[in-house]
mmCIF file of C-alpha atoms in Angstrom:
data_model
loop_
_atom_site.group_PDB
_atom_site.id
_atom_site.type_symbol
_atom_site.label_atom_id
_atom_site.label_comp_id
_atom_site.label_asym_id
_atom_site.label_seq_id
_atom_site.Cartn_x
_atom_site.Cartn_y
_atom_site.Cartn_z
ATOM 1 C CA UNK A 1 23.008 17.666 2.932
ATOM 2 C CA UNK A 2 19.920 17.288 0.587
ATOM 3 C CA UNK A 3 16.940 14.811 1.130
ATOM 4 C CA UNK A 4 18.625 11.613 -0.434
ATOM 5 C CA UNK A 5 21.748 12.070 1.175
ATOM 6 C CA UNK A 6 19.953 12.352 4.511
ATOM 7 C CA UNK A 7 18.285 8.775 3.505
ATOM 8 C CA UNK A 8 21.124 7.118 2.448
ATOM 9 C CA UNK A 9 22.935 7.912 6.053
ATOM 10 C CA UNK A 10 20.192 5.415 7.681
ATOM 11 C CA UNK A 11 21.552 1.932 8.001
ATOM 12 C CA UNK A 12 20.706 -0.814 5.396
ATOM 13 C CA UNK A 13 18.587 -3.288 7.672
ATOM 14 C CA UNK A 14 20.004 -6.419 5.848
ATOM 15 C CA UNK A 15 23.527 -5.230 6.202
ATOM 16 C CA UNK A 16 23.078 -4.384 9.905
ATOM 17 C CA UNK A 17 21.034 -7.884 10.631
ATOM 18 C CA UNK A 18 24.509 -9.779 9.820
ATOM 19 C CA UNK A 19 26.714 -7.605 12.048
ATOM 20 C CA UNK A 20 23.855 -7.384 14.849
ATOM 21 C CA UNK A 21 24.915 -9.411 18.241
ATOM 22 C CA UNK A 22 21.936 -9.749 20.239
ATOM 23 C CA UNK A 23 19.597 -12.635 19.411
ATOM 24 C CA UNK A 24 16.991 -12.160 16.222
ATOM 25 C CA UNK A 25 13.304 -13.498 17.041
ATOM 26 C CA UNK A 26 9.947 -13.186 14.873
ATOM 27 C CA UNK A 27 7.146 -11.235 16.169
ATOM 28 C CA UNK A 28 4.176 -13.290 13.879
ATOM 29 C CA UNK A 29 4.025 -16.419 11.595
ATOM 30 C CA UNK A 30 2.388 -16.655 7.716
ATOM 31 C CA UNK A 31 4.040 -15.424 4.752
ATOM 32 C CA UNK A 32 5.758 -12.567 5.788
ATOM 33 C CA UNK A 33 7.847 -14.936 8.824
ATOM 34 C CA UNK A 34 8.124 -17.014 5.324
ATOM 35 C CA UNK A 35 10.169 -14.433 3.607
ATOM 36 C CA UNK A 36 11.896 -13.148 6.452
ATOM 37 C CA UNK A 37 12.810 -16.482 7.404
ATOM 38 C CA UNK A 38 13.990 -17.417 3.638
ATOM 39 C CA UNK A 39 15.846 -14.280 3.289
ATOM 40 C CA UNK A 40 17.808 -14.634 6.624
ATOM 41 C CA UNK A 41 18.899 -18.107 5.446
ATOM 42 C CA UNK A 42 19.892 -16.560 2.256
ATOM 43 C CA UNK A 43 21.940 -14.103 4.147
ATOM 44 C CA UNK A 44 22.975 -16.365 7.289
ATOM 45 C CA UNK A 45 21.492 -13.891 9.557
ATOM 46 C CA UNK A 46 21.229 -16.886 12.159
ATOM 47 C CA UNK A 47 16.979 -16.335 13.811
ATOM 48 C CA UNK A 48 16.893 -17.731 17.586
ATOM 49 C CA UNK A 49 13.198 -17.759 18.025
ATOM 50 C CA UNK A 50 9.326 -17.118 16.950
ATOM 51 C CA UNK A 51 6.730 -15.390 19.147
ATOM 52 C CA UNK A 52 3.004 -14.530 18.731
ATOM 53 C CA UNK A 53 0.431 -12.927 20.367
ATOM 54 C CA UNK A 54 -0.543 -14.524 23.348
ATOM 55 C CA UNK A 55 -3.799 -15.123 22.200
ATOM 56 C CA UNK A 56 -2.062 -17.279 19.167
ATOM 57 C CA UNK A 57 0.196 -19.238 21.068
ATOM 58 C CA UNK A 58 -1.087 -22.575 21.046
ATOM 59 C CA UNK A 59 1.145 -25.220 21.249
ATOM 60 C CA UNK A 60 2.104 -24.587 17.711
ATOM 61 C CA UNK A 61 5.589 -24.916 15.842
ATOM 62 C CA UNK A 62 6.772 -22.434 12.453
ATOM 63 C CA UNK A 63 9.782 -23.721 10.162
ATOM 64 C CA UNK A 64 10.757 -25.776 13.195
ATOM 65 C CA UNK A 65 10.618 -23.184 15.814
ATOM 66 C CA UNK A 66 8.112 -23.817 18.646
ATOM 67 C CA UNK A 67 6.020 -20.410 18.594
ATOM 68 C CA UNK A 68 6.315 -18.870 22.629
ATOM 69 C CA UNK A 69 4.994 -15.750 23.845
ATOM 70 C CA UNK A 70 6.501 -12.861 24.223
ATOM 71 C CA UNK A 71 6.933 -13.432 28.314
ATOM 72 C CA UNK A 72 8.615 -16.707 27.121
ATOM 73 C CA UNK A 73 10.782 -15.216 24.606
ATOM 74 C CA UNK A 74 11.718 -12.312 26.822
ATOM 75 C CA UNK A 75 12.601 -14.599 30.231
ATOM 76 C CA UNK A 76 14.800 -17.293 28.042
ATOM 77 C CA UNK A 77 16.638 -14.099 25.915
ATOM 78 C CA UNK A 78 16.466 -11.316 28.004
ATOM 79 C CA UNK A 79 17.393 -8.485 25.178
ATOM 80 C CA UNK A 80 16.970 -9.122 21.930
ATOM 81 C CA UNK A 81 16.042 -7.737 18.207
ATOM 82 C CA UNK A 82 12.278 -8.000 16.815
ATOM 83 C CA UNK A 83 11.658 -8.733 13.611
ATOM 84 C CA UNK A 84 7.677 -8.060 12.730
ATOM 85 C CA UNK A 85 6.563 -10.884 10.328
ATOM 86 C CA UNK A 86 2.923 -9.257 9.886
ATOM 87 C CA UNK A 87 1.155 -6.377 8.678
ATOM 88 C CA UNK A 88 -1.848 -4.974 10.074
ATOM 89 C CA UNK A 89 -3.899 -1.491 10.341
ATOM 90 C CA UNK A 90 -5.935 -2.198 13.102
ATOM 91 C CA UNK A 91 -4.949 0.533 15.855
ATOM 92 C CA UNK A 92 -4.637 -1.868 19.085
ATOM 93 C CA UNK A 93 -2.018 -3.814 16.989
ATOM 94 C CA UNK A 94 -0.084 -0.943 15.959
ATOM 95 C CA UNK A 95 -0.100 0.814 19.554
ATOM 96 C CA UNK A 96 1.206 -2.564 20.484
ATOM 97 C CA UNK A 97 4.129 -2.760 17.443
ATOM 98 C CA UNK A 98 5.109 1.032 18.656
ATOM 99 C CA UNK A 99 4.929 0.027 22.498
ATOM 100 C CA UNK A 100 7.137 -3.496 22.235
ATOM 101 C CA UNK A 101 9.730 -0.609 20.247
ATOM 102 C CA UNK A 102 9.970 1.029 23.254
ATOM 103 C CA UNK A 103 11.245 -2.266 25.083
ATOM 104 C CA UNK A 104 12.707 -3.821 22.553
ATOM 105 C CA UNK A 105 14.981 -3.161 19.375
ATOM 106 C CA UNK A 106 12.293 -3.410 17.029
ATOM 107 C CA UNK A 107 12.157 -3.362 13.162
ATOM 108 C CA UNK A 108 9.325 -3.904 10.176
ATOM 109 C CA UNK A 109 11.646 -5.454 7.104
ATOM 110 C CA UNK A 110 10.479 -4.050 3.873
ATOM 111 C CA UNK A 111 9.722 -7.087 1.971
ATOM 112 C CA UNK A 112 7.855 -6.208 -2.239
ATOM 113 C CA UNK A 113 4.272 -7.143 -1.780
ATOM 114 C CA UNK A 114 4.257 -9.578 -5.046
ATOM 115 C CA UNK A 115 7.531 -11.549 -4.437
ATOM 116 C CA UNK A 116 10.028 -9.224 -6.404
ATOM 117 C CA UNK A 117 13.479 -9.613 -5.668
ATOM 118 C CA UNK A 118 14.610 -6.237 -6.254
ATOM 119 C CA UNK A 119 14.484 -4.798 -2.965
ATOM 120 C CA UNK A 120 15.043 -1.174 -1.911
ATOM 121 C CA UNK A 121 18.707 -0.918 -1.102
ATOM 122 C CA UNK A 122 21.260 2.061 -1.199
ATOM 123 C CA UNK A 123 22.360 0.941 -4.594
ATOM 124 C CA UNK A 124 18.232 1.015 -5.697
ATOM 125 C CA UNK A 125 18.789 4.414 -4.427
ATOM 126 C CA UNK A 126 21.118 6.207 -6.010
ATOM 127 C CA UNK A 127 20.175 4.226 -9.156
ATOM 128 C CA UNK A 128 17.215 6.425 -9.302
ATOM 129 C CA UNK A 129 18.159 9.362 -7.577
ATOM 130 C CA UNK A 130 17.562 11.388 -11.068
ATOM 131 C CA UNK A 131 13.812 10.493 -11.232
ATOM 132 C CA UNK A 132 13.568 10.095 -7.474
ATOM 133 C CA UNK A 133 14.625 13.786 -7.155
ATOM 134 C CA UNK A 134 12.398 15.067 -10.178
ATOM 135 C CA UNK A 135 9.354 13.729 -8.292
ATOM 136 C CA UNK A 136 10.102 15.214 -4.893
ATOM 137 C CA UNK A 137 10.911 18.546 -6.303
ATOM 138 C CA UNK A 138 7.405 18.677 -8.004
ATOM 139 C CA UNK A 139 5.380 17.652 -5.606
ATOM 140 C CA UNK A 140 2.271 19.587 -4.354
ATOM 141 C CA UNK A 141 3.386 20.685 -0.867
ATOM 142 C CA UNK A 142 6.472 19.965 1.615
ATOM 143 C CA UNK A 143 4.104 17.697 3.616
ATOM 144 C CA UNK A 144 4.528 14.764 0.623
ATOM 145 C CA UNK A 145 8.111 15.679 0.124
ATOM 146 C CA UNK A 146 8.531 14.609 3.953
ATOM 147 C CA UNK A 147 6.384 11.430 3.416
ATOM 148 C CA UNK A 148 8.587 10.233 0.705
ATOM 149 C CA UNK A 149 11.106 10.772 2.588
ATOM 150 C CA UNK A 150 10.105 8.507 5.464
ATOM 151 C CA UNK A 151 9.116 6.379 3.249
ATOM 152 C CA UNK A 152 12.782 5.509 1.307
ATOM 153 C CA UNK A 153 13.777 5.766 4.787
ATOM 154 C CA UNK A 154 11.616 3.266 6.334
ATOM 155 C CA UNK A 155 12.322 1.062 3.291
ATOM 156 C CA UNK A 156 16.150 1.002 4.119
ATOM 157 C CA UNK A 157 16.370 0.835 7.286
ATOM 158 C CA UNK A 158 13.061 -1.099 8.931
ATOM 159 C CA UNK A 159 12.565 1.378 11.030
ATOM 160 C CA UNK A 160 8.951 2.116 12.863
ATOM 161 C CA UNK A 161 9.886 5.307 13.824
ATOM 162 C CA UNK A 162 9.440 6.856 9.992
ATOM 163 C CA UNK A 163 6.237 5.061 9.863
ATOM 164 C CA UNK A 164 4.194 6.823 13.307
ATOM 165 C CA UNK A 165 3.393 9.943 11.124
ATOM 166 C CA UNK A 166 0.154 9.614 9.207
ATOM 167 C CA UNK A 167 -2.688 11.437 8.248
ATOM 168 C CA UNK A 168 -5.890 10.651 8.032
ATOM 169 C CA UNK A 169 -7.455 8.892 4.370
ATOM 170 C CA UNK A 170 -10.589 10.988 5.460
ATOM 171 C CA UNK A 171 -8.905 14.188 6.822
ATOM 172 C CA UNK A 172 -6.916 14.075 3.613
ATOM 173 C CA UNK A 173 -9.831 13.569 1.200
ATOM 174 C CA UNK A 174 -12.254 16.215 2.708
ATOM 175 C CA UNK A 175 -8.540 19.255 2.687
ATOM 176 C CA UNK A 176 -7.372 17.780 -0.746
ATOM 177 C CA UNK A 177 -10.488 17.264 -2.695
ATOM 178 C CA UNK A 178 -13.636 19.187 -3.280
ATOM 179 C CA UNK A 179 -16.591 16.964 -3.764
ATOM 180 C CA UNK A 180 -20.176 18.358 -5.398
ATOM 181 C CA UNK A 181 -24.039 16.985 -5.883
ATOM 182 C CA UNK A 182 -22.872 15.948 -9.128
ATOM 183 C CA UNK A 183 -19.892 13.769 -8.766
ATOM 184 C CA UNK A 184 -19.373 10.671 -11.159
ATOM 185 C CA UNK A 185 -17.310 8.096 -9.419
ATOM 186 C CA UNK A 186 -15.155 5.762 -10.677
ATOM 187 C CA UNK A 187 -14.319 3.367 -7.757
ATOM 188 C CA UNK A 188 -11.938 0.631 -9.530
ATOM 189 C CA UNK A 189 -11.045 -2.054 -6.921
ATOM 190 C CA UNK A 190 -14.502 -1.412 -5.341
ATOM 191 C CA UNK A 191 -13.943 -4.523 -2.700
ATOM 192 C CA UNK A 192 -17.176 -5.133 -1.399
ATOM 193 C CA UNK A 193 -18.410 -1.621 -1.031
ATOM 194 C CA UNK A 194 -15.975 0.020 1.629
ATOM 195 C CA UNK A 195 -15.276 2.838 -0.453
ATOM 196 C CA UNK A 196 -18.630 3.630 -1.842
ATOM 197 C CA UNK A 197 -19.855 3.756 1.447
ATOM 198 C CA UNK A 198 -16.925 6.394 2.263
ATOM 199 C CA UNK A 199 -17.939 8.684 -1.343
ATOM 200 C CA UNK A 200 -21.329 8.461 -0.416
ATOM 201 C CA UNK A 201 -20.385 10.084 3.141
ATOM 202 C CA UNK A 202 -18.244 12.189 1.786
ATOM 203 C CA UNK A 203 -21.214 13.255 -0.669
ATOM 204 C CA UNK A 204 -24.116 13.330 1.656
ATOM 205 C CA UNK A 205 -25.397 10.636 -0.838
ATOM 206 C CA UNK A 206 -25.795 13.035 -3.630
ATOM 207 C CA UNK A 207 -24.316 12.433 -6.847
ATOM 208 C CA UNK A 208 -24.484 11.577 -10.727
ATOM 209 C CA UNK A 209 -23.237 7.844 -11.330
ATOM 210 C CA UNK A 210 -21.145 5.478 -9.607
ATOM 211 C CA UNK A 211 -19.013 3.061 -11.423
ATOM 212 C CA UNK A 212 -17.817 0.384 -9.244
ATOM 213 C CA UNK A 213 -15.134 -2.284 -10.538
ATOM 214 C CA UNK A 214 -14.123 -5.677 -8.667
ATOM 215 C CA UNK A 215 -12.837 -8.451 -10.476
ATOM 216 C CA UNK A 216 -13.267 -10.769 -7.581
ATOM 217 C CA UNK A 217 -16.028 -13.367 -7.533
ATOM 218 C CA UNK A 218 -16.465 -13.263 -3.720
ATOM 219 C CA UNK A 219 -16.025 -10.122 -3.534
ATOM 220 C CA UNK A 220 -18.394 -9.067 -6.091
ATOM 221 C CA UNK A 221 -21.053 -10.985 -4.895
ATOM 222 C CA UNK A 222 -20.758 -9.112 -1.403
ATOM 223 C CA UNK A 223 -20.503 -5.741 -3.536
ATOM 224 C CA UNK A 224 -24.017 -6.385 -5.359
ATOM 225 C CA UNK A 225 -25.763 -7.519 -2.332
ATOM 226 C CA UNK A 226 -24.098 -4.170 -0.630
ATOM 227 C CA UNK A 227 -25.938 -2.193 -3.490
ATOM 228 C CA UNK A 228 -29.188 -3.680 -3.696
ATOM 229 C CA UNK A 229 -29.224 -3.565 0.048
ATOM 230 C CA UNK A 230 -28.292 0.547 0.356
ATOM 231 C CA UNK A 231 -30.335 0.843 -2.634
ATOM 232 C CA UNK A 232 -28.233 2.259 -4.693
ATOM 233 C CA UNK A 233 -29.483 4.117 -8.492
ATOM 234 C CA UNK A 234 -27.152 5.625 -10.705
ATOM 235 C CA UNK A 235 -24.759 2.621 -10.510
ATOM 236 C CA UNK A 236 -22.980 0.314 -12.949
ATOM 237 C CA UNK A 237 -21.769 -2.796 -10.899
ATOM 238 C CA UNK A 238 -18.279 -4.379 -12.969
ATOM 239 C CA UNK A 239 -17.293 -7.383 -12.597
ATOM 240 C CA UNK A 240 -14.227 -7.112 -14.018
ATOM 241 C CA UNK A 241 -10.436 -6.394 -13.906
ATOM 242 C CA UNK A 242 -9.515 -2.732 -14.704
ATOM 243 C CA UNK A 243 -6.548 -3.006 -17.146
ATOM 244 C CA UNK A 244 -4.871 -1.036 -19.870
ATOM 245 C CA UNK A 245 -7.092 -2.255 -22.650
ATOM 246 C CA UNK A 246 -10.689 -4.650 -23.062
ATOM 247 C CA UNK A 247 -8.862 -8.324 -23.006
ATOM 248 C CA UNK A 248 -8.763 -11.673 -21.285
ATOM 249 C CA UNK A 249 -6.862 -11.589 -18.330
ATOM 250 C CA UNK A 250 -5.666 -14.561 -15.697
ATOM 251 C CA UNK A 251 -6.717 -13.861 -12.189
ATOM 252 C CA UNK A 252 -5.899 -15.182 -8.617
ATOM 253 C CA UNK A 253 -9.192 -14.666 -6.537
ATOM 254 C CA UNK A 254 -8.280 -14.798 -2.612
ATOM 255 C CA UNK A 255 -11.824 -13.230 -1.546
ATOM 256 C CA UNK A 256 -10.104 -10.537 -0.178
ATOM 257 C CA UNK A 257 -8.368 -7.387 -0.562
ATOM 258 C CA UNK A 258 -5.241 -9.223 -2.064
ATOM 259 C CA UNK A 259 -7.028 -10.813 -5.289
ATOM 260 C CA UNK A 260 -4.975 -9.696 -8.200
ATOM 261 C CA UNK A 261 -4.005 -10.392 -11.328
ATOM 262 C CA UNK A 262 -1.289 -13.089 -12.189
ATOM 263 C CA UNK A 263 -0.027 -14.796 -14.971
ATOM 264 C CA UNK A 264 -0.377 -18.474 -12.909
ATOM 265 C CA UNK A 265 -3.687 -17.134 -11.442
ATOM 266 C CA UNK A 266 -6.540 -20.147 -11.598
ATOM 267 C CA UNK A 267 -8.988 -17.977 -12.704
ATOM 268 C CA UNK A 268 -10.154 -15.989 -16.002
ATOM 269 C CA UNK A 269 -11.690 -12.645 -15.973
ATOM 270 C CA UNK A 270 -12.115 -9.968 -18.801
ATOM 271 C CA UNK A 271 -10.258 -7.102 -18.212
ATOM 272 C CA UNK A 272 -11.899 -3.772 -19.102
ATOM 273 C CA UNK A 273 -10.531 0.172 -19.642
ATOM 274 C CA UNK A 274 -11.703 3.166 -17.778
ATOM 275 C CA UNK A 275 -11.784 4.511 -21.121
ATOM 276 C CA UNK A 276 -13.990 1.708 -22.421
ATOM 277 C CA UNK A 277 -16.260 1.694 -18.936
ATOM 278 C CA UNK A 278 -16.996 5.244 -19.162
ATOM 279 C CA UNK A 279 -17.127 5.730 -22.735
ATOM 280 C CA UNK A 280 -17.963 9.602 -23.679
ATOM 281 C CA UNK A 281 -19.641 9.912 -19.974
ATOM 282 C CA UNK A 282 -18.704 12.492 -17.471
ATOM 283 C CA UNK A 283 -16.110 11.319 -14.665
ATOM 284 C CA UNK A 284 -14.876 13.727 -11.763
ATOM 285 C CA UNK A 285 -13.167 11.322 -8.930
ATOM 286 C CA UNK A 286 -11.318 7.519 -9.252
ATOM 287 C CA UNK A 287 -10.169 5.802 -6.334
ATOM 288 C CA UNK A 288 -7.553 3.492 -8.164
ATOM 289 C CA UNK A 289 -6.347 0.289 -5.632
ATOM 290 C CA UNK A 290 -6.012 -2.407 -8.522
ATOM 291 C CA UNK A 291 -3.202 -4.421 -6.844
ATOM 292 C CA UNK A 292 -0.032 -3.415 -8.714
ATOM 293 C CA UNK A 293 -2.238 -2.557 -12.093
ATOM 294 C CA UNK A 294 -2.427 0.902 -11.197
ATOM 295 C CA UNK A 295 -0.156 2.236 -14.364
ATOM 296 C CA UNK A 296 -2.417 -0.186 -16.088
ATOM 297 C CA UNK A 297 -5.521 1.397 -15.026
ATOM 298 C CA UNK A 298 -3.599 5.100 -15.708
ATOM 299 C CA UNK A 299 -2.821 4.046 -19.443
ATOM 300 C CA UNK A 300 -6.373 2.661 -20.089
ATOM 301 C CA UNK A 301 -7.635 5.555 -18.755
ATOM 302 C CA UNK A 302 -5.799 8.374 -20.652
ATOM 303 C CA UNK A 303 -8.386 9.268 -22.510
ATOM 304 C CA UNK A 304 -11.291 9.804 -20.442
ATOM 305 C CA UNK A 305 -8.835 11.482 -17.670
ATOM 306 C CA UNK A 306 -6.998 13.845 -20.092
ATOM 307 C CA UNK A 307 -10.652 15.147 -21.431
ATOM 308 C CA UNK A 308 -12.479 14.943 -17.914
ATOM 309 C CA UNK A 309 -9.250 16.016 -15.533
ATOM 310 C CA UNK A 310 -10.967 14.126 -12.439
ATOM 311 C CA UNK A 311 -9.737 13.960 -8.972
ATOM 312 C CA UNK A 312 -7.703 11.076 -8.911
ATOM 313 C CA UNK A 313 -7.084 8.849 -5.481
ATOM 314 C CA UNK A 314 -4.046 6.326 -6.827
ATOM 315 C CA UNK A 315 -2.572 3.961 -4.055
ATOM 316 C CA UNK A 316 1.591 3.598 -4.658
ATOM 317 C CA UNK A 317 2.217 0.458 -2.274
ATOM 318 C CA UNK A 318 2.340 -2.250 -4.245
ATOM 319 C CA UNK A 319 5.649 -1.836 -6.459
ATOM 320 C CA UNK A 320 8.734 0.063 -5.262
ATOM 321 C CA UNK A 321 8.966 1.680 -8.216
ATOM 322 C CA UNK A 322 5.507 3.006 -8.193
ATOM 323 C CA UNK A 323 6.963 6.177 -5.860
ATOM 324 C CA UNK A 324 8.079 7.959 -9.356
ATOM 325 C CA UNK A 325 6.279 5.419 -11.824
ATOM 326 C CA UNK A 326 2.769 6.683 -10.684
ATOM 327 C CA UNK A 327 3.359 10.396 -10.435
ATOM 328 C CA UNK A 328 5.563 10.150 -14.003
ATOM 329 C CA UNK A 329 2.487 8.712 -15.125
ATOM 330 C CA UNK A 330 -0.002 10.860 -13.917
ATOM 331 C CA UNK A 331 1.530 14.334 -14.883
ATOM 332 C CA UNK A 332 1.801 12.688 -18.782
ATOM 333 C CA UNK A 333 -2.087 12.390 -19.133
ATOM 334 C CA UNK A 334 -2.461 16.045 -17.251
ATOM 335 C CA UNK A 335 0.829 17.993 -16.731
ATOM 336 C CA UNK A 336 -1.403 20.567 -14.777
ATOM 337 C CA UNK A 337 -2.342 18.065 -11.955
ATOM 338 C CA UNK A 338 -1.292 18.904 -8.432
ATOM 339 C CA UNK A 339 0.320 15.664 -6.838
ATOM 340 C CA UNK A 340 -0.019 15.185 -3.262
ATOM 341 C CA UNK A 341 1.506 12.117 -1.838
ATOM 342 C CA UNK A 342 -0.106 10.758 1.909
ATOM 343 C CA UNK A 343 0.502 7.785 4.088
ATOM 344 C CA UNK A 344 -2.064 5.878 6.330
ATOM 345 C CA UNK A 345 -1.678 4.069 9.027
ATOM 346 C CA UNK A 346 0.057 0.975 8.337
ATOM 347 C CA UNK A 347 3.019 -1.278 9.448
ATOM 348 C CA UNK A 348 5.409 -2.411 7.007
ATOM 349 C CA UNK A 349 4.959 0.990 4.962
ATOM 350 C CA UNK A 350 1.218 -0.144 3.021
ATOM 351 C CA UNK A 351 -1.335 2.568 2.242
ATOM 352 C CA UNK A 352 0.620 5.155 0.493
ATOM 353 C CA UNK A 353 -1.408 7.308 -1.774
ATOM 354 C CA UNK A 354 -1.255 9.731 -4.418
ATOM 355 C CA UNK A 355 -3.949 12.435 -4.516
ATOM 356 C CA UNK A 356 -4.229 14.153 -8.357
ATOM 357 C CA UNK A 357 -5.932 17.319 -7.948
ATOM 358 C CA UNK A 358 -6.079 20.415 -10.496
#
């Protein structure tokens, strides 16, 4: 049995959900109870209840549901199945996601981070199994062919237990990549100075330039008072959207790590190339987390990374297809790359990144 037939054995969650006897609840309100709770409806996967954290239980009602705590949940339904309606990265959270698996039949629904309705199903699958196939056969080591495999099966079948092996973003940048006193950084989704801080560690504070990109308003403000306060030379601040070519782009700014671009978005930003931001420059490292406009960023790059060949750091989260998209991408601008494919911890399946590396 190869890889993708060992996938395809796992259950399809949404299948299951509408043969399942025990009572469904929510673990978590916001958007993600939103499209669980839409979805079910769609389905008539019939949900019995919502809980939260005890520290959020307040009184407060979701979609008509009276939110209860766990303790609540647990006394009125005794066994039941968990649907978690949140993400988070934040350790105590996900010891306590693992921990209520052990007492509970738990699952983390794969829902697309922008809306699309094309979910990951068995028939997604073997749709792709050609190019699915092609990527896991050429990837750098049998470590990333075991992540994508946890991750297509995560993606079917909601369950946590493919996502409780990670690495570590740090561990994995320090084996992966070699870094030198005369790195030039491209840092393209620069937030408000996270991952400068973590290639000036990584560095010992020694380098060439620093390009750092953030289309944000709120954001960027945060960034430029994060430089001037580190006092940071050698550093060309962007305030603009990376993108495949120098244009006028539409923008939804959230002042947070999920501003991206959108064709309703309220606001207008100038979107800029790597190619054009660098210019005839040296470049050795880019950390690409654009939100979704990571093939974008690869295609406005192409020239600048096929002359320069710099470690690349490209996050594959935010589209389904980005799991073969991405690497297809990255092997046309430098055939010779080694791709390395990592996941951090997350819960549902976020933080999954490629790591380009000659």
């Amino acid at each position: 049995m190869n890889w993708l037939e060992r996938v395809l054995k796992e259950p399809y969650l949404w299948d299951y959900l509408q043969t399942v006897t025990k009572p469904i609840v929510l673990y978590g309100m916001g958007n993600g109870a939103e499209e669980i709770l839409d979805r079910c409806e769609a389905l008539q996967i019939p949900v019995h209840g919502i809980f939260a954290s005890d520290e959020f239980v307040r009184g407060q009602t979701f979609r008509g549901f009276p939110v209860k705590t766990y303790g609540e949940i647990k006394a009125e339904l005794g066994d039941f199945v968990v649907l978690l309606a949140f993400a988070s990265e934040r350790p105590e959270i996900l010891q306590r996601f693992f921990h209520l698996a052990q007492q509970q039949e738990t699952y983390a629904p794969h829902l697309p981070l922008f809306g699309d309705n094309d979910l990951v199903t068995p028939h997604w699958v073997r749709e792709h199994a050609g190019v699915l196939q092609h990527v896991y056969e050429n990837l750098a080591d049998d470590k990333s062919r075991s992540v994508m495999q946890d991750i297509l099966s995560y993606k079917l079948s909601g369950k946590l237990s493919f996502l409780q092996e990670t690495t570590s973003r740090r561990e994995d940048l320090e084996t992966l990549f070699t870094f030198g006193k005369e790195e030039c950084y491209a840092d393209l989704g620069a937030y408000t100075g996270d991952t400068l801080t973590e290639f000036l560690e990584l560095t010992g504070g020694c380098y060439q330039h620093m390009y750092a990109v953030e289309p944000d308003p709120k954001n960027f403000k945060k960034l430029r008072v994060f430089a001037e306060q580190q006092a940071l030379s050698r550093i060309t601040l962007c305030p603009k959207s990376i993108w495949a070519q120098d244009m006028p782009l539409r923008f939804a700014a959230r002042g947070g790590r999920m501003s991206a671009l959108a064709s309703d978005g309220e606001n207008a930003t100038e979107g800029v190339s790597l190619d054009s931001l660098v210019g005839e420059n040296h470049l050795t490292y880019v950390k690409m987390d654009v939100e979704g406009a990571e093939k974008e960023a690869l295609y406005g790059g192409s020239g600048v990374i096929r002359r320069e060949k710099p470690k690349l750091l490209v996050a594959g989260y935010h589209f389904d297809d980005d799991l073969w998209e991405l690497p297809l991408s990255i092997w046309a601008l430098v055939p010779e790359y080694k791709l390395y494919l990592r996941r951090h911890p997350y819960v549902p399946c976020w933080e999954i990144n490629f790591f380009a590396t000659l």
